[in-house]
Amino acid sequence: MTSSSIGAQGRSDVLVIGGGVLGVCCAYFLREAGKDVLLVDQEDIVAGSSYGNAGLIVPSHSVPLAQPGVVGHALRWMFNPESPFYIKPRLELALLTWLWRFRAASNARRRDRAMPVLRDLILASRDLYRSFAAMDDMDFGFEERGVLYLFNTEKGLREGEHEAELVRTIGIETETLGKQEVDDRLGVNTTVVGAINYPQDTHLTPASFVRALATRFQAMGGKFRPNTRVEGFERDGRKIVGVRTSKGTLEADEVVLATGSWTPKLARDLGIKAPIQAAKGYSITHRRPEGVPEIPVICAESRVAVTPMGDTLRFAGTLELAGLDLSINQRRDEAIRRGPPAYVPEFDTADMELIEVWAGLRPVTPDGLSLLGRSPRYDNLTLAAGHAAIGMSSGPASAKLVTQVITGEERFMDISLMDPGRFG
Ligand SMILES: Cc1cc2nc3c(=O)[nH]c(=O)nc-3n(C[C@H](O)[C@H](O)[C@H](O)COP(=O)(O)OP(=O)(O)OC[C@H]3O[C@@H](n4cnc5c(N)ncnc54)[C@H](O)[C@@H]3O)c2cc1C
């Protein structure tokens, strides 16, 4: 990605901070609405969590992480170094407050309130991806083949059916399949007891999408500056009047904060509470051998997603609350590889060419809803952060809403539950 030629002290209508799926989609829609937009990133386009994720666009994930029973599960897993969910024990006020809020949000009433919001964001994003995929210069491997949740235990299948029942209450389609139907669909001989297909789920290659949209944004006259780290803000009452960066101070009428897991630090400087914890996950990408299924699956008991992306195959999983730490824990990497062959023998990676092992940080709020909309403290600051494990799925529609907030257009859905001021 090339940087634009504007001077270091340039002024724009909107400054978007963060070059992940959220920031790039915001920059694109704002430019499309006629704004002069400058996008900056401390590194480059798609340097964060939007790079190596599983690429699943999943109405099936319209249930927030905070839900009844999850705290008990988490406590059981916490002490197992290979478990799919882990909290690194540390006495940090931000983590303890976050856990307290997470526990408070883990009930049926809060979950049921959040679900339609997540569904609407994800379905609207899927429609936006569909229209992007129809554009000539936007090749990002968008495929509408559903996602199969595979189960290799009866208990797992029962839990999966319970979850399917829940999402059916908000209109998401589901289809329960027996082993033979699963084998027929995937074209392999699996060892599962059954599966649930979510036909509205889709998939794509995430980095290809974000890069293609950033290129399109620049072709439309949008400006991008890489290696420009935001370090602080200059304020005048309820207005941000300057943004201090490693490359000098930038000025803009409007500022959008789309910095994923790095948001709390910048928000603190502004006196805003943004309780986002970084939830680390890994992905392992291999060259896809002949005969490996072309439909994405989630190996439910192991909690590992397997996504075909062009001629590659990506395994993704684990959720570790360990702070802003991107180190790769070998035992978890091995646990991710070990899970999927217990469902589909073709997923054994022993003879597959390895392309990349990657770690990324999901920006997770305690109640599973992002911080989306105007800041309560500043008239010219809008937040677009905290999209947790569904930022690819809900990013484009969230960015459309950010654009509608800034241009004053009517919003296509109610965003009050995502109010960035709800944590004080
Ligand atoms: C293993 C894994 C699998 C996942 N699978 C899926 C999936 O299948 N489907 C799905 O919907 N979601 C998935 N996710 C979640 C998804 O990746 C995230 O929700 C999404 O990428 C968040 O996007 P973002 O733009 O908010 O953050 P990021 O992509 O992290 O972007 C934030 C950007 O801000 C920049 N930045 C930070 N601080 C500063 C600063 N001070 N100055 C300038 N720039 C700064 C960073 O460099 C970064 O580029 C997965 C995540 C992981 C880790």
Short mmCIF file of C-alpha atoms and ligand atoms in Angstrom, two decimals:
data_model
loop_
_atom_site.label_atom_id
_atom_site.label_comp_id
_atom_site.label_asym_id
_atom_site.label_seq_id
_atom_site.Cartn_x
_atom_site.Cartn_y
_atom_site.Cartn_z
CA MET A 1 0.00 0.00 0.00
CA THR A 2 1.40 3.41 -0.91
CA SER A 3 1.09 6.52 1.23
CA SER A 4 -0.60 9.57 -0.24
CA SER A 5 1.33 12.70 -1.09
CA ILE A 6 -0.34 15.10 1.35
CA GLY A 7 1.87 17.13 3.69
CA ALA A 8 2.51 15.99 7.27
CA GLN A 9 0.33 18.77 8.70
CA GLY A 10 -2.63 18.20 6.30
CA ARG A 11 -6.25 18.87 7.28
CA SER A 12 -9.13 16.66 6.19
CA ASP A 13 -12.88 16.38 6.72
CA VAL A 14 -12.45 13.07 8.51
CA LEU A 15 -9.42 11.35 10.04
CA VAL A 16 -9.92 7.60 10.44
CA ILE A 17 -7.48 5.91 12.84
CA GLY A 18 -6.86 2.18 12.20
CA GLY A 19 -6.44 0.27 8.94
CA GLY A 20 -8.34 -2.92 9.86
CA VAL A 21 -11.70 -3.98 8.43
CA LEU A 22 -13.50 -1.36 10.53
CA GLY A 23 -11.23 1.57 9.67
CA VAL A 24 -10.97 0.76 5.96
CA CYS A 25 -14.75 0.27 5.59
CA CYS A 26 -15.40 3.56 7.45
CA ALA A 27 -12.87 5.39 5.25
CA TYR A 28 -14.41 3.90 2.10
CA PHE A 29 -18.05 4.73 2.90
CA LEU A 30 -17.14 8.23 4.11
CA ARG A 31 -15.24 8.87 0.88
CA GLU A 32 -18.17 7.51 -1.09
CA ALA A 33 -20.35 10.05 0.77
CA GLY A 34 -18.12 12.82 -0.59
CA LYS A 35 -15.86 13.43 2.43
CA ASP A 36 -12.16 14.24 2.18
CA VAL A 37 -10.80 11.31 4.23
CA LEU A 38 -7.37 10.57 5.66
CA LEU A 39 -6.82 7.03 6.97
CA VAL A 40 -3.77 6.34 9.18
CA ASP A 41 -2.31 3.19 10.70
CA GLN A 42 0.65 2.68 13.01
CA GLU A 43 1.80 -0.03 10.59
CA ASP A 44 0.03 -0.69 7.29
CA ILE A 45 -3.35 -1.72 5.93
CA VAL A 46 -4.61 -4.89 7.63
CA ALA A 47 -1.80 -5.15 10.18
CA GLY A 48 -4.08 -6.26 13.05
CA SER A 49 -6.78 -8.81 13.72
CA SER A 50 -8.37 -8.37 10.29
CA TYR A 51 -5.41 -10.09 8.60
CA GLY A 52 -5.37 -13.79 9.49
CA ASN A 53 -8.83 -14.48 10.92
CA ALA A 54 -11.09 -17.36 9.85
CA GLY A 55 -12.93 -15.24 7.27
CA LEU A 56 -16.39 -16.50 8.25
CA ILE A 57 -19.33 -14.14 7.76
CA VAL A 58 -21.70 -15.74 10.19
CA PRO A 59 -25.31 -14.86 11.01
CA SER A 60 -25.04 -18.10 13.04
CA HIS A 61 -22.83 -16.16 15.50
CA SER A 62 -25.60 -13.70 16.45
CA VAL A 63 -25.28 -14.89 20.07
CA PRO A 64 -22.87 -12.80 22.19
CA LEU A 65 -20.02 -14.51 24.03
CA ALA A 66 -21.61 -13.38 27.31
CA GLN A 67 -24.48 -15.83 27.80
CA PRO A 68 -25.83 -18.04 30.59
CA GLY A 69 -23.42 -20.83 31.58
CA VAL A 70 -20.33 -19.36 29.92
CA VAL A 71 -18.67 -18.33 33.18
CA GLY A 72 -18.79 -21.93 34.50
CA HIS A 73 -17.27 -23.23 31.23
CA ALA A 74 -14.54 -20.59 31.37
CA LEU A 75 -13.61 -21.46 34.96
CA ARG A 76 -13.30 -25.16 34.05
CA TRP A 77 -11.08 -24.39 31.06
CA MET A 78 -8.94 -21.74 32.73
CA PHE A 79 -6.44 -24.19 34.21
CA ASN A 80 -5.96 -26.32 31.09
CA PRO A 81 -3.04 -25.05 28.95
CA GLU A 82 -4.57 -26.58 25.79
CA SER A 83 -8.16 -25.42 26.32
CA PRO A 84 -9.87 -23.23 23.72
CA PHE A 85 -10.51 -20.48 26.31
CA TYR A 86 -7.91 -19.14 28.72
CA ILE A 87 -7.47 -16.15 31.01
CA LYS A 88 -3.89 -15.35 31.95
CA PRO A 89 -4.14 -14.76 35.72
CA ARG A 90 -3.08 -11.19 36.56
CA LEU A 91 -4.13 -8.53 39.02
CA GLU A 92 -5.08 -5.76 36.63
CA LEU A 93 -7.95 -3.45 37.50
CA ALA A 94 -9.08 -3.20 33.84
CA LEU A 95 -9.28 -7.01 33.54
CA LEU A 96 -11.04 -7.49 36.88
CA THR A 97 -13.63 -4.81 36.04
CA TRP A 98 -14.09 -6.35 32.59
CA LEU A 99 -14.67 -9.81 34.10
CA TRP A 100 -17.16 -8.37 36.55
CA ARG A 101 -19.10 -6.71 33.73
CA PHE A 102 -18.86 -9.87 31.60
CA ARG A 103 -20.42 -11.90 34.42
CA ALA A 104 -23.18 -9.30 34.83
CA ALA A 105 -23.95 -9.50 31.09
CA SER A 106 -24.02 -13.33 31.03
CA ASN A 107 -27.77 -13.75 31.41
CA ALA A 108 -30.67 -14.58 29.10
CA ARG A 109 -32.22 -11.09 29.21
CA ARG A 110 -29.05 -9.27 28.10
CA ARG A 111 -28.26 -12.00 25.53
CA ASP A 112 -31.76 -11.83 24.02
CA ARG A 113 -31.53 -8.04 23.77
CA ALA A 114 -28.17 -8.21 21.95
CA MET A 115 -29.05 -10.99 19.48
CA PRO A 116 -31.28 -9.05 17.03
CA VAL A 117 -28.69 -6.23 16.92
CA LEU A 118 -25.91 -8.67 16.00
CA ARG A 119 -28.15 -10.44 13.47
CA ASP A 120 -29.04 -7.18 11.71
CA LEU A 121 -25.41 -6.05 11.56
CA ILE A 122 -24.21 -9.39 10.20
CA LEU A 123 -26.97 -9.83 7.60
CA ALA A 124 -26.49 -6.25 6.38
CA SER A 125 -22.72 -6.80 6.17
CA ARG A 126 -23.23 -10.00 4.20
CA ASP A 127 -25.34 -8.04 1.70
CA LEU A 128 -22.60 -5.40 1.44
CA TYR A 129 -19.97 -8.11 0.80
CA ARG A 130 -22.23 -9.52 -1.90
CA SER A 131 -22.34 -6.14 -3.66
CA PHE A 132 -18.58 -5.61 -3.25
CA ALA A 133 -17.94 -9.07 -4.72
CA ALA A 134 -19.91 -8.03 -7.82
CA MET A 135 -17.44 -5.17 -8.50
CA ASP A 136 -14.74 -5.82 -11.11
CA ASP A 137 -11.75 -4.86 -8.96
CA MET A 138 -12.89 -6.64 -5.78
CA ASP A 139 -11.68 -10.23 -5.81
CA PHE A 140 -11.64 -11.56 -2.25
CA GLY A 141 -12.88 -15.14 -2.54
CA PHE A 142 -16.44 -14.46 -1.40
CA GLU A 143 -18.34 -17.78 -1.35
CA GLU A 144 -21.91 -18.47 -0.28
CA ARG A 145 -21.78 -22.12 0.75
CA GLY A 146 -22.98 -22.02 4.37
CA VAL A 147 -20.92 -23.28 7.31
CA LEU A 148 -21.25 -26.78 8.80
CA TYR A 149 -20.89 -27.07 12.57
CA LEU A 150 -19.55 -30.61 13.01
CA PHE A 151 -20.06 -32.64 16.19
CA ASN A 152 -18.24 -35.83 17.15
CA THR A 153 -20.18 -36.45 20.38
CA GLU A 154 -23.91 -36.82 21.05
CA LYS A 155 -23.59 -34.33 23.92
CA GLY A 156 -21.99 -31.78 21.61
CA LEU A 157 -24.73 -32.27 19.02
CA ARG A 158 -27.41 -31.74 21.67
CA GLU A 159 -25.74 -28.49 22.74
CA GLY A 160 -25.45 -27.46 19.09
CA GLU A 161 -29.16 -28.12 18.56
CA HIS A 162 -29.95 -25.98 21.58
CA GLU A 163 -27.88 -23.12 20.10
CA ALA A 164 -29.59 -23.61 16.71
CA GLU A 165 -32.98 -23.39 18.41
CA LEU A 166 -31.91 -20.11 19.96
CA VAL A 167 -30.85 -18.47 16.69
CA ARG A 168 -33.99 -19.78 14.94
CA THR A 169 -35.99 -17.57 17.35
CA ILE A 170 -34.47 -14.54 15.59
CA GLY A 171 -35.06 -15.93 12.09
CA ILE A 172 -31.67 -17.50 11.31
CA GLU A 173 -32.03 -20.63 9.16
CA THR A 174 -30.56 -23.92 10.38
CA GLU A 175 -30.54 -27.49 9.07
CA THR A 176 -29.62 -30.58 11.12
CA LEU A 177 -27.72 -33.25 9.16
CA GLY A 178 -26.93 -36.91 9.90
CA LYS A 179 -23.45 -38.36 9.29
CA GLN A 180 -24.24 -39.63 5.79
CA GLU A 181 -25.59 -36.25 4.70
CA VAL A 182 -22.47 -34.58 6.10
CA ASP A 183 -20.23 -37.02 4.19
CA ASP A 184 -22.19 -36.38 0.97
CA ARG A 185 -21.97 -32.59 1.33
CA LEU A 186 -18.27 -32.56 2.21
CA GLY A 187 -17.33 -35.34 -0.22
CA VAL A 188 -15.27 -37.20 2.42
CA ASN A 189 -15.76 -39.95 4.97
CA THR A 190 -16.06 -38.11 8.30
CA THR A 191 -16.13 -39.44 11.87
CA VAL A 192 -18.92 -37.12 13.05
CA VAL A 193 -22.23 -38.03 14.70
CA GLY A 194 -23.99 -35.16 12.92
CA ALA A 195 -23.82 -31.51 11.96
CA ILE A 196 -25.82 -28.31 11.82
CA ASN A 197 -25.67 -26.36 8.60
CA TYR A 198 -26.18 -22.60 8.66
CA PRO A 199 -27.02 -21.91 5.00
CA GLN A 200 -26.91 -18.09 5.37
CA ASP A 201 -23.26 -18.17 6.52
CA THR A 202 -20.62 -17.24 3.94
CA HIS A 203 -16.83 -16.92 3.81
CA LEU A 204 -14.05 -14.88 2.23
CA THR A 205 -10.30 -14.21 2.38
CA PRO A 206 -10.13 -11.37 4.94
CA ALA A 207 -6.81 -9.69 4.04
CA SER A 208 -7.72 -9.73 0.33
CA PHE A 209 -10.98 -7.95 1.09
CA VAL A 210 -9.46 -5.22 3.28
CA ARG A 211 -6.60 -4.59 0.83
CA ALA A 212 -8.90 -4.49 -2.19
CA LEU A 213 -11.23 -2.01 -0.47
CA ALA A 214 -8.29 0.17 0.64
CA THR A 215 -7.03 0.25 -2.95
CA ARG A 216 -10.49 1.23 -4.15
CA PHE A 217 -10.68 3.94 -1.45
CA GLN A 218 -7.40 5.41 -2.70
CA ALA A 219 -8.52 5.21 -6.33
CA MET A 220 -11.54 7.30 -5.28
CA GLY A 221 -9.22 10.02 -3.92
CA GLY A 222 -8.99 8.81 -0.32
CA LYS A 223 -5.64 9.33 1.40
CA PHE A 224 -3.71 6.77 3.40
CA ARG A 225 -0.63 7.17 5.63
CA PRO A 226 1.09 4.02 6.93
CA ASN A 227 3.57 3.97 9.85
CA THR A 228 1.71 6.86 11.48
CA ARG A 229 1.07 6.02 15.12
CA VAL A 230 -1.49 8.14 16.97
CA GLU A 231 0.05 9.16 20.31
CA GLY A 232 -2.42 11.65 21.78
CA PHE A 233 -5.06 14.29 21.21
CA GLU A 234 -5.37 18.05 21.56
CA ARG A 235 -8.73 19.13 22.90
CA ASP A 236 -10.74 22.30 23.22
CA GLY A 237 -13.83 21.70 25.34
CA ARG A 238 -16.01 19.12 23.55
CA LYS A 239 -13.88 19.15 20.39
CA ILE A 240 -10.76 17.30 19.32
CA VAL A 241 -8.73 19.97 17.56
CA GLY A 242 -5.55 18.03 16.83
CA VAL A 243 -4.34 14.42 16.66
CA ARG A 244 -0.69 13.96 17.64
CA THR A 245 1.06 11.26 15.66
CA SER A 246 4.58 9.90 15.27
CA LYS A 247 4.67 11.96 12.03
CA GLY A 248 3.33 15.28 13.38
CA THR A 249 -0.06 16.71 14.30
CA LEU A 250 -3.06 16.14 12.06
CA GLU A 251 -6.26 18.16 12.00
CA ALA A 252 -9.72 17.09 10.93
CA ASP A 253 -13.33 18.16 11.43
CA GLU A 254 -14.24 14.62 12.51
CA VAL A 255 -12.20 11.78 14.04
CA VAL A 256 -13.08 8.06 13.86
CA LEU A 257 -11.39 5.69 16.31
CA ALA A 258 -11.21 2.20 14.77
CA THR A 259 -8.19 0.82 16.58
CA GLY A 260 -9.50 -2.61 17.64
CA SER A 261 -7.77 -4.02 20.73
CA TRP A 262 -5.55 -0.93 21.04
CA THR A 263 -8.54 1.37 21.65
CA PRO A 264 -8.52 1.49 25.51
CA LYS A 265 -5.13 3.21 25.65
CA LEU A 266 -6.15 5.97 23.22
CA ALA A 267 -9.58 6.30 24.84
CA ARG A 268 -7.95 6.72 28.27
CA ASP A 269 -6.02 9.70 26.92
CA LEU A 270 -9.41 11.20 26.01
CA GLY A 271 -10.96 10.41 29.39
CA ILE A 272 -13.30 7.82 27.83
CA LYS A 273 -14.00 4.35 29.26
CA ALA A 274 -13.58 1.72 26.53
CA PRO A 275 -13.55 -1.66 28.31
CA ILE A 276 -12.08 -3.79 25.55
CA GLN A 277 -9.93 -6.83 26.31
CA ALA A 278 -7.65 -8.31 23.67
CA ALA A 279 -8.68 -11.95 23.11
CA LYS A 280 -5.82 -13.66 21.34
CA GLY A 281 -6.52 -16.32 18.73
CA TYR A 282 -4.34 -18.22 16.29
CA SER A 283 -4.61 -19.25 12.70
CA ILE A 284 -2.53 -21.78 10.82
CA THR A 285 -2.65 -21.63 7.03
CA HIS A 286 -1.61 -24.51 4.77
CA ARG A 287 -1.69 -25.16 1.04
CA ARG A 288 -5.01 -26.96 0.43
CA PRO A 289 -4.47 -30.50 -0.85
CA GLU A 290 -6.77 -32.12 -3.42
CA GLY A 291 -9.85 -33.77 -1.93
CA VAL A 292 -10.14 -31.52 1.12
CA PRO A 293 -13.72 -30.16 1.60
CA GLU A 294 -14.57 -26.84 -0.06
CA ILE A 295 -17.21 -25.93 2.53
CA PRO A 296 -16.03 -24.23 5.75
CA VAL A 297 -16.65 -26.14 8.97
CA ILE A 298 -16.45 -25.51 12.69
CA CYS A 299 -15.27 -28.52 14.68
CA ALA A 300 -17.60 -27.71 17.55
CA GLU A 301 -16.19 -29.59 20.56
CA SER A 302 -12.60 -28.56 19.65
CA ARG A 303 -13.72 -25.01 18.79
CA VAL A 304 -11.58 -24.87 15.67
CA ALA A 305 -12.79 -23.35 12.38
CA VAL A 306 -11.47 -24.73 9.10
CA THR A 307 -11.93 -22.40 6.14
CA PRO A 308 -10.96 -23.11 2.54
CA MET A 309 -9.57 -19.87 1.04
CA GLY A 310 -8.67 -20.29 -2.62
CA ASP A 311 -5.82 -22.79 -2.80
CA THR A 312 -5.19 -22.54 0.96
CA LEU A 313 -6.82 -24.01 4.04
CA ARG A 314 -6.95 -22.06 7.31
CA PHE A 315 -7.37 -23.54 10.80
CA ALA A 316 -8.32 -20.98 13.45
CA GLY A 317 -9.14 -21.11 17.14
CA THR A 318 -8.50 -20.39 20.83
CA LEU A 319 -9.47 -17.35 22.85
CA GLU A 320 -6.87 -16.17 25.37
CA LEU A 321 -7.31 -13.07 27.50
CA ALA A 322 -3.61 -12.29 27.91
CA GLY A 323 -3.35 -8.55 27.25
CA LEU A 324 -1.74 -6.98 24.17
CA ASP A 325 0.48 -10.02 23.67
CA LEU A 326 0.97 -11.54 20.22
CA SER A 327 3.39 -14.33 21.18
CA ILE A 328 2.56 -17.81 19.87
CA ASN A 329 2.07 -20.56 22.44
CA GLN A 330 3.22 -23.84 20.87
CA ARG A 331 0.84 -26.01 22.93
CA ARG A 332 -2.20 -24.11 21.67
CA ASP A 333 -0.92 -24.24 18.11
CA GLU A 334 -0.66 -28.03 18.46
CA ALA A 335 -4.11 -28.24 20.08
CA ILE A 336 -5.60 -26.41 17.06
CA ARG A 337 -3.98 -28.90 14.67
CA ARG A 338 -5.01 -31.92 16.74
CA GLY A 339 -8.75 -31.10 16.84
CA PRO A 340 -9.98 -31.19 13.20
CA PRO A 341 -8.63 -34.64 12.08
CA ALA A 342 -10.87 -36.13 14.78
CA TYR A 343 -13.80 -35.02 12.58
CA VAL A 344 -12.41 -35.18 9.05
CA PRO A 345 -9.25 -37.32 8.57
CA GLU A 346 -8.28 -35.18 5.51
CA PHE A 347 -7.65 -32.28 7.94
CA ASP A 348 -4.45 -33.93 9.20
CA THR A 349 -1.77 -31.30 8.52
CA ALA A 350 1.26 -33.64 8.77
CA ASP A 351 1.78 -33.73 5.00
CA MET A 352 0.39 -30.29 4.15
CA GLU A 353 2.70 -27.46 3.09
CA LEU A 354 2.72 -24.83 5.87
CA ILE A 355 2.24 -21.23 4.74
CA GLU A 356 1.84 -19.24 7.95
CA VAL A 357 1.22 -19.40 11.69
CA TRP A 358 -0.38 -16.18 12.93
CA ALA A 359 -1.78 -14.67 16.12
CA GLY A 360 -4.33 -11.85 16.29
CA LEU A 361 -6.24 -9.95 18.97
CA ARG A 362 -10.04 -9.90 18.96
CA PRO A 363 -11.27 -6.66 20.57
CA VAL A 364 -13.84 -7.95 23.06
CA THR A 365 -16.28 -5.86 25.14
CA PRO A 366 -17.90 -7.40 28.24
CA ASP A 367 -21.44 -7.45 26.77
CA GLY A 368 -20.59 -8.64 23.25
CA LEU A 369 -21.71 -5.41 21.57
CA SER A 370 -19.26 -3.01 19.99
CA LEU A 371 -18.67 0.64 20.88
CA LEU A 372 -20.34 2.24 17.90
CA GLY A 373 -21.41 5.84 17.54
CA ARG A 374 -20.68 9.32 18.83
CA SER A 375 -18.51 9.63 21.89
CA PRO A 376 -20.41 11.00 24.86
CA ARG A 377 -17.59 13.50 25.59
CA TYR A 378 -16.70 14.93 22.19
CA ASP A 379 -18.93 16.28 19.44
CA ASN A 380 -16.50 15.32 16.67
CA LEU A 381 -15.37 11.83 17.79
CA THR A 382 -17.02 8.59 16.62
CA LEU A 383 -16.01 5.13 17.85
CA ALA A 384 -16.00 1.96 15.76
CA ALA A 385 -14.28 -0.60 18.00
CA GLY A 386 -14.87 -3.73 20.06
CA HIS A 387 -16.25 -6.08 17.41
CA ALA A 388 -14.95 -9.15 19.23
CA ALA A 389 -15.03 -12.47 17.33
CA ILE A 390 -17.38 -11.12 14.64
CA GLY A 391 -15.62 -8.03 13.29
CA MET A 392 -15.37 -9.40 9.74
CA SER A 393 -19.02 -10.42 9.92
CA SER A 394 -20.31 -7.10 11.24
CA GLY A 395 -17.65 -4.61 10.06
CA PRO A 396 -19.08 -3.27 6.78
CA ALA A 397 -22.55 -2.53 8.21
CA SER A 398 -21.00 -0.96 11.33
CA ALA A 399 -18.95 1.31 9.06
CA LYS A 400 -22.04 2.24 7.09
CA LEU A 401 -23.65 3.31 10.39
CA VAL A 402 -20.57 5.36 11.35
CA THR A 403 -20.88 7.14 8.01
CA GLN A 404 -24.57 7.82 8.62
CA VAL A 405 -23.75 9.23 12.09
CA ILE A 406 -21.18 11.61 10.59
CA THR A 407 -23.17 12.72 7.54
CA GLY A 408 -26.39 13.04 9.58
CA GLU A 409 -28.22 10.67 7.23
CA GLU A 410 -30.96 8.44 8.64
CA ARG A 411 -29.44 5.26 10.14
CA PHE A 412 -30.57 1.97 8.68
CA MET A 413 -30.91 0.48 12.19
CA ASP A 414 -31.08 1.55 15.81
CA ILE A 415 -27.62 1.74 17.38
CA SER A 416 -28.53 2.78 20.93
CA LEU A 417 -27.47 -0.55 22.51
CA MET A 418 -23.95 0.01 21.14
CA ASP A 419 -23.70 3.51 22.65
CA PRO A 420 -19.99 4.08 23.46
CA GLY A 421 -21.05 5.94 26.61
CA ARG A 422 -22.79 2.95 28.23
CA PHE A 423 -19.81 2.05 30.43
CA GLY A 424 -19.59 5.55 31.95
C1 LIG B 1 -8.06 -16.28 15.24
C2 LIG B 1 -9.17 -15.30 14.89
C3 LIG B 1 -10.22 -15.73 14.09
C4 LIG B 1 -11.27 -14.86 13.79
N1 LIG B 1 -12.24 -15.27 12.93
C5 LIG B 1 -13.25 -14.43 12.58
C6 LIG B 1 -14.26 -14.85 11.67
O1 LIG B 1 -14.23 -15.95 11.13
N2 LIG B 1 -15.28 -13.99 11.40
C7 LIG B 1 -15.36 -12.74 11.97
O2 LIG B 1 -16.33 -12.04 11.73
N3 LIG B 1 -14.38 -12.30 12.80
C8 LIG B 1 -13.32 -13.12 13.13
N4 LIG B 1 -12.35 -12.69 13.99
C9 LIG B 1 -12.48 -11.36 14.60
C10 LIG B 1 -12.02 -10.26 13.65
O3 LIG B 1 -10.75 -10.58 13.15
C11 LIG B 1 -11.98 -8.91 14.38
O4 LIG B 1 -13.21 -8.67 15.04
C12 LIG B 1 -11.75 -7.75 13.41
O5 LIG B 1 -10.63 -8.01 12.61
C13 LIG B 1 -11.55 -6.44 14.17
O6 LIG B 1 -11.25 -5.45 13.22
P1 LIG B 1 -10.74 -4.01 13.66
O7 LIG B 1 -10.63 -3.21 12.42
O8 LIG B 1 -11.60 -3.49 14.76
O9 LIG B 1 -9.31 -4.26 14.34
P2 LIG B 1 -7.89 -4.59 13.68
O10 LIG B 1 -8.01 -5.38 12.46
O11 LIG B 1 -7.06 -5.16 14.78
O12 LIG B 1 -7.34 -3.17 13.26
C14 LIG B 1 -6.94 -2.19 14.19
C15 LIG B 1 -5.86 -1.38 13.51
O13 LIG B 1 -5.57 -0.22 14.31
C16 LIG B 1 -4.19 0.04 14.19
N5 LIG B 1 -3.79 0.86 15.36
C17 LIG B 1 -3.85 0.50 16.65
N6 LIG B 1 -3.39 1.50 17.43
C18 LIG B 1 -3.05 2.51 16.62
C19 LIG B 1 -2.50 3.82 16.84
N7 LIG B 1 -2.21 4.27 18.07
N8 LIG B 1 -2.26 4.60 15.76
C20 LIG B 1 -2.54 4.17 14.49
N9 LIG B 1 -3.04 2.93 14.24
C21 LIG B 1 -3.30 2.12 15.28
C22 LIG B 1 -3.55 -1.35 14.19
O14 LIG B 1 -2.24 -1.32 13.61
C23 LIG B 1 -4.55 -2.14 13.34
O15 LIG B 1 -4.18 -2.16 11.97
C24 LIG B 1 -11.27 -13.53 14.31
C25 LIG B 1 -10.19 -13.11 15.09
C26 LIG B 1 -9.15 -13.96 15.38
C27 LIG B 1 -7.99 -13.46 16.21
#
